[in-house]
Amino acid sequence: MNDPESTEGRALSTEQIAAAGSEREDRASSDQNPALDNDPGASDQPRAQLLEDNELQNLLVQWKDIQAEFVDEPRKAVQAADALVAELMQRLAQMFASERAQLESRWSGGEDVSTEDLRRGLRRYRSFFERLLAA
């Protein structure tokens, strides 16, 4: 059971399931709620990317390590999972707060914020909100 190949296989399966789930969520959300198609943040484009590729890859590597650790030390793995989720939530909160502060700064400075900037912001919020509800 501690075979590295079987752990690697499970991690790959997790990625494949996550990718397939994301595609199903995209289809299901517009099938079940046609009103989402009228959402200004919605489009035929894929969901907004919430993290940079390098951040995402780093989190995925940490998550795979935690899953592999569960076999030998389940308590430690759950504690590490909790810490990783807390770190991710803090990172996302900081990211959204920073974006909001930038927009508010531009507004208060009299600078015009384009509809496209607002659409991208709404799209990121929509993507995040739907992912939370899908969990």
PDB file of C-alpha atoms in Angstrom:
ATOM      1  CA  MET A   1       0.000   0.000   0.000  1.00  0.00           C
ATOM      2  CA  ASN A   2       2.977   2.293   0.501  1.00  0.00           C
ATOM      3  CA  ASP A   3       4.106   1.687  -3.065  1.00  0.00           C
ATOM      4  CA  PRO A   4       5.193   5.009  -4.652  1.00  0.00           C
ATOM      5  CA  GLU A   5       3.682   3.997  -7.983  1.00  0.00           C
ATOM      6  CA  SER A   6       0.241   3.454  -6.447  1.00  0.00           C
ATOM      7  CA  THR A   7       0.468   6.817  -4.650  1.00  0.00           C
ATOM      8  CA  GLU A   8       1.465   8.475  -7.912  1.00  0.00           C
ATOM      9  CA  GLY A   9      -1.440   6.795  -9.663  1.00  0.00           C
ATOM     10  CA  ARG A  10      -3.899   8.060  -7.048  1.00  0.00           C
ATOM     11  CA  ALA A  11      -2.552  11.614  -7.363  1.00  0.00           C
ATOM     12  CA  LEU A  12      -2.920  11.510 -11.127  1.00  0.00           C
ATOM     13  CA  SER A  13      -6.442  10.202 -10.760  1.00  0.00           C
ATOM     14  CA  THR A  14      -7.214  13.079  -8.406  1.00  0.00           C
ATOM     15  CA  GLU A  15      -6.056  15.561 -11.053  1.00  0.00           C
ATOM     16  CA  GLN A  16      -8.087  13.838 -13.745  1.00  0.00           C
ATOM     17  CA  ILE A  17     -11.177  13.825 -11.535  1.00  0.00           C
ATOM     18  CA  ALA A  18     -10.722  17.505 -10.708  1.00  0.00           C
ATOM     19  CA  ALA A  19     -10.379  18.407 -14.393  1.00  0.00           C
ATOM     20  CA  ALA A  20     -13.414  16.348 -15.355  1.00  0.00           C
ATOM     21  CA  GLY A  21     -15.412  17.772 -12.461  1.00  0.00           C
ATOM     22  CA  SER A  22     -14.580  21.300 -13.524  1.00  0.00           C
ATOM     23  CA  GLU A  23     -15.783  20.610 -17.062  1.00  0.00           C
ATOM     24  CA  ARG A  24     -19.006  19.031 -15.731  1.00  0.00           C
ATOM     25  CA  GLU A  25     -19.553  21.994 -13.395  1.00  0.00           C
ATOM     26  CA  ASP A  26     -19.224  24.416 -16.306  1.00  0.00           C
ATOM     27  CA  ARG A  27     -21.794  22.494 -18.363  1.00  0.00           C
ATOM     28  CA  ALA A  28     -24.112  21.824 -15.435  1.00  0.00           C
ATOM     29  CA  SER A  29     -24.128  25.385 -14.157  1.00  0.00           C
ATOM     30  CA  SER A  30     -25.376  26.768 -17.465  1.00  0.00           C
ATOM     31  CA  ASP A  31     -27.706  23.774 -18.082  1.00  0.00           C
ATOM     32  CA  GLN A  32     -29.308  24.009 -14.648  1.00  0.00           C
ATOM     33  CA  ASN A  33     -29.389  27.777 -14.483  1.00  0.00           C
ATOM     34  CA  PRO A  34     -29.812  29.467 -17.853  1.00  0.00           C
ATOM     35  CA  ALA A  35     -29.783  32.816 -16.040  1.00  0.00           C
ATOM     36  CA  LEU A  36     -26.028  32.360 -15.635  1.00  0.00           C
ATOM     37  CA  ASP A  37     -25.705  32.777 -19.390  1.00  0.00           C
ATOM     38  CA  ASN A  38     -26.996  36.345 -18.995  1.00  0.00           C
ATOM     39  CA  ASP A  39     -24.512  37.078 -16.232  1.00  0.00           C
ATOM     40  CA  PRO A  40     -22.150  39.902 -17.277  1.00  0.00           C
ATOM     41  CA  GLY A  41     -19.292  37.926 -15.741  1.00  0.00           C
ATOM     42  CA  ALA A  42     -20.151  34.846 -17.765  1.00  0.00           C
ATOM     43  CA  SER A  43     -18.800  33.944 -21.144  1.00  0.00           C
ATOM     44  CA  ASP A  44     -17.912  30.980 -23.301  1.00  0.00           C
ATOM     45  CA  GLN A  45     -14.361  31.287 -22.023  1.00  0.00           C
ATOM     46  CA  PRO A  46     -13.007  28.949 -19.349  1.00  0.00           C
ATOM     47  CA  ARG A  47     -13.309  29.975 -15.724  1.00  0.00           C
ATOM     48  CA  ALA A  48     -11.139  32.778 -14.476  1.00  0.00           C
ATOM     49  CA  GLN A  49      -7.788  31.611 -13.186  1.00  0.00           C
ATOM     50  CA  LEU A  50      -7.551  32.466  -9.511  1.00  0.00           C
ATOM     51  CA  LEU A  51      -3.866  31.685  -8.988  1.00  0.00           C
ATOM     52  CA  GLU A  52      -0.738  31.960 -11.059  1.00  0.00           C
ATOM     53  CA  ASP A  53       0.430  28.703 -12.637  1.00  0.00           C
ATOM     54  CA  ASN A  54       3.479  28.416 -10.362  1.00  0.00           C
ATOM     55  CA  GLU A  55       1.341  28.949  -7.231  1.00  0.00           C
ATOM     56  CA  LEU A  56      -1.174  26.395  -8.422  1.00  0.00           C
ATOM     57  CA  GLN A  57       1.522  23.819  -9.182  1.00  0.00           C
ATOM     58  CA  ASN A  58       3.132  24.375  -5.780  1.00  0.00           C
ATOM     59  CA  LEU A  59      -0.214  23.817  -4.033  1.00  0.00           C
ATOM     60  CA  LEU A  60      -0.892  20.675  -6.069  1.00  0.00           C
ATOM     61  CA  VAL A  61       2.523  19.243  -5.160  1.00  0.00           C
ATOM     62  CA  GLN A  62       1.892  19.977  -1.480  1.00  0.00           C
ATOM     63  CA  TRP A  63      -1.566  18.369  -1.717  1.00  0.00           C
ATOM     64  CA  LYS A  64      -0.137  15.226  -3.328  1.00  0.00           C
ATOM     65  CA  ASP A  65       2.459  14.989  -0.563  1.00  0.00           C
ATOM     66  CA  ILE A  66      -0.248  15.317   2.088  1.00  0.00           C
ATOM     67  CA  GLN A  67      -2.307  12.562   0.484  1.00  0.00           C
ATOM     68  CA  ALA A  68       0.706  10.263   0.338  1.00  0.00           C
ATOM     69  CA  GLU A  69       1.531  11.045   3.973  1.00  0.00           C
ATOM     70  CA  PHE A  70      -1.943   9.948   5.089  1.00  0.00           C
ATOM     71  CA  VAL A  71      -1.033   6.273   4.726  1.00  0.00           C
ATOM     72  CA  ASP A  72       1.738   6.453   7.340  1.00  0.00           C
ATOM     73  CA  GLU A  73       0.615   9.378   9.498  1.00  0.00           C
ATOM     74  CA  PRO A  74      -3.086  10.169   9.060  1.00  0.00           C
ATOM     75  CA  ARG A  75      -3.295  12.707  11.907  1.00  0.00           C
ATOM     76  CA  LYS A  76      -0.296  14.630  10.617  1.00  0.00           C
ATOM     77  CA  ALA A  77      -1.740  14.560   7.087  1.00  0.00           C
ATOM     78  CA  VAL A  78      -5.068  15.997   8.243  1.00  0.00           C
ATOM     79  CA  GLN A  79      -3.267  18.731  10.182  1.00  0.00           C
ATOM     80  CA  ALA A  80      -1.171  19.542   7.109  1.00  0.00           C
ATOM     81  CA  ALA A  81      -4.315  19.592   4.935  1.00  0.00           C
ATOM     82  CA  ASP A  82      -5.946  22.019   7.356  1.00  0.00           C
ATOM     83  CA  ALA A  83      -2.895  24.279   7.275  1.00  0.00           C
ATOM     84  CA  LEU A  84      -2.741  24.152   3.472  1.00  0.00           C
ATOM     85  CA  VAL A  85      -6.431  25.051   3.131  1.00  0.00           C
ATOM     86  CA  ALA A  86      -6.027  27.909   5.636  1.00  0.00           C
ATOM     87  CA  GLU A  87      -3.008  29.199   3.700  1.00  0.00           C
ATOM     88  CA  LEU A  88      -4.914  29.017   0.424  1.00  0.00           C
ATOM     89  CA  MET A  89      -7.946  30.814   1.865  1.00  0.00           C
ATOM     90  CA  GLN A  90      -5.705  33.583   3.211  1.00  0.00           C
ATOM     91  CA  ARG A  91      -3.998  33.907  -0.164  1.00  0.00           C
ATOM     92  CA  LEU A  92      -7.322  34.154  -1.983  1.00  0.00           C
ATOM     93  CA  ALA A  93      -8.669  36.691   0.529  1.00  0.00           C
ATOM     94  CA  GLN A  94      -5.524  38.810   0.069  1.00  0.00           C
ATOM     95  CA  MET A  95      -5.819  38.568  -3.700  1.00  0.00           C
ATOM     96  CA  PHE A  96      -9.463  39.681  -3.765  1.00  0.00           C
ATOM     97  CA  ALA A  97      -8.787  42.458  -1.220  1.00  0.00           C
ATOM     98  CA  SER A  98      -5.885  43.720  -3.331  1.00  0.00           C
ATOM     99  CA  GLU A  99      -7.971  43.760  -6.502  1.00  0.00           C
ATOM    100  CA  ARG A 100     -10.804  45.558  -4.717  1.00  0.00           C
ATOM    101  CA  ALA A 101      -8.369  48.117  -3.287  1.00  0.00           C
ATOM    102  CA  GLN A 102      -6.938  48.788  -6.760  1.00  0.00           C
ATOM    103  CA  LEU A 103     -10.388  49.372  -8.236  1.00  0.00           C
ATOM    104  CA  GLU A 104     -11.456  51.574  -5.321  1.00  0.00           C
ATOM    105  CA  SER A 105      -8.227  53.553  -5.623  1.00  0.00           C
ATOM    106  CA  ARG A 106      -8.861  54.164  -9.310  1.00  0.00           C
ATOM    107  CA  TRP A 107     -12.458  55.202  -8.616  1.00  0.00           C
ATOM    108  CA  SER A 108     -11.569  57.544  -5.762  1.00  0.00           C
ATOM    109  CA  GLY A 109      -8.794  59.066  -7.858  1.00  0.00           C
ATOM    110  CA  GLY A 110     -11.347  59.998 -10.491  1.00  0.00           C
ATOM    111  CA  GLU A 111      -9.875  57.489 -12.916  1.00  0.00           C
ATOM    112  CA  ASP A 112     -12.408  55.777 -15.131  1.00  0.00           C
ATOM    113  CA  VAL A 113     -12.578  52.016 -14.717  1.00  0.00           C
ATOM    114  CA  SER A 114     -13.417  50.243 -17.953  1.00  0.00           C
ATOM    115  CA  THR A 115     -16.337  47.908 -18.261  1.00  0.00           C
ATOM    116  CA  GLU A 116     -13.854  45.250 -19.360  1.00  0.00           C
ATOM    117  CA  ASP A 117     -11.911  45.604 -16.081  1.00  0.00           C
ATOM    118  CA  LEU A 118     -15.150  45.280 -14.153  1.00  0.00           C
ATOM    119  CA  ARG A 119     -16.249  42.294 -16.251  1.00  0.00           C
ATOM    120  CA  ARG A 120     -12.963  40.507 -15.508  1.00  0.00           C
ATOM    121  CA  GLY A 121     -13.379  41.236 -11.807  1.00  0.00           C
ATOM    122  CA  LEU A 122     -16.945  39.966 -11.782  1.00  0.00           C
ATOM    123  CA  ARG A 123     -15.876  36.881 -13.710  1.00  0.00           C
ATOM    124  CA  ARG A 124     -13.236  36.077 -11.080  1.00  0.00           C
ATOM    125  CA  TYR A 125     -15.799  36.500  -8.282  1.00  0.00           C
ATOM    126  CA  ARG A 126     -18.314  34.362 -10.161  1.00  0.00           C
ATOM    127  CA  SER A 127     -15.766  31.628 -10.760  1.00  0.00           C
ATOM    128  CA  PHE A 128     -14.713  31.589  -7.126  1.00  0.00           C
ATOM    129  CA  PHE A 129     -18.305  31.677  -5.845  1.00  0.00           C
ATOM    130  CA  GLU A 130     -19.433  28.805  -8.084  1.00  0.00           C
ATOM    131  CA  ARG A 131     -16.449  26.679  -7.105  1.00  0.00           C
ATOM    132  CA  LEU A 132     -17.222  27.181  -3.422  1.00  0.00           C
ATOM    133  CA  LEU A 133     -20.856  26.228  -3.910  1.00  0.00           C
ATOM    134  CA  ALA A 134     -19.951  23.194  -6.030  1.00  0.00           C
ATOM    135  CA  ALA A 135     -17.877  21.769  -3.190  1.00  0.00           C
TER     136      ALA A 135
END
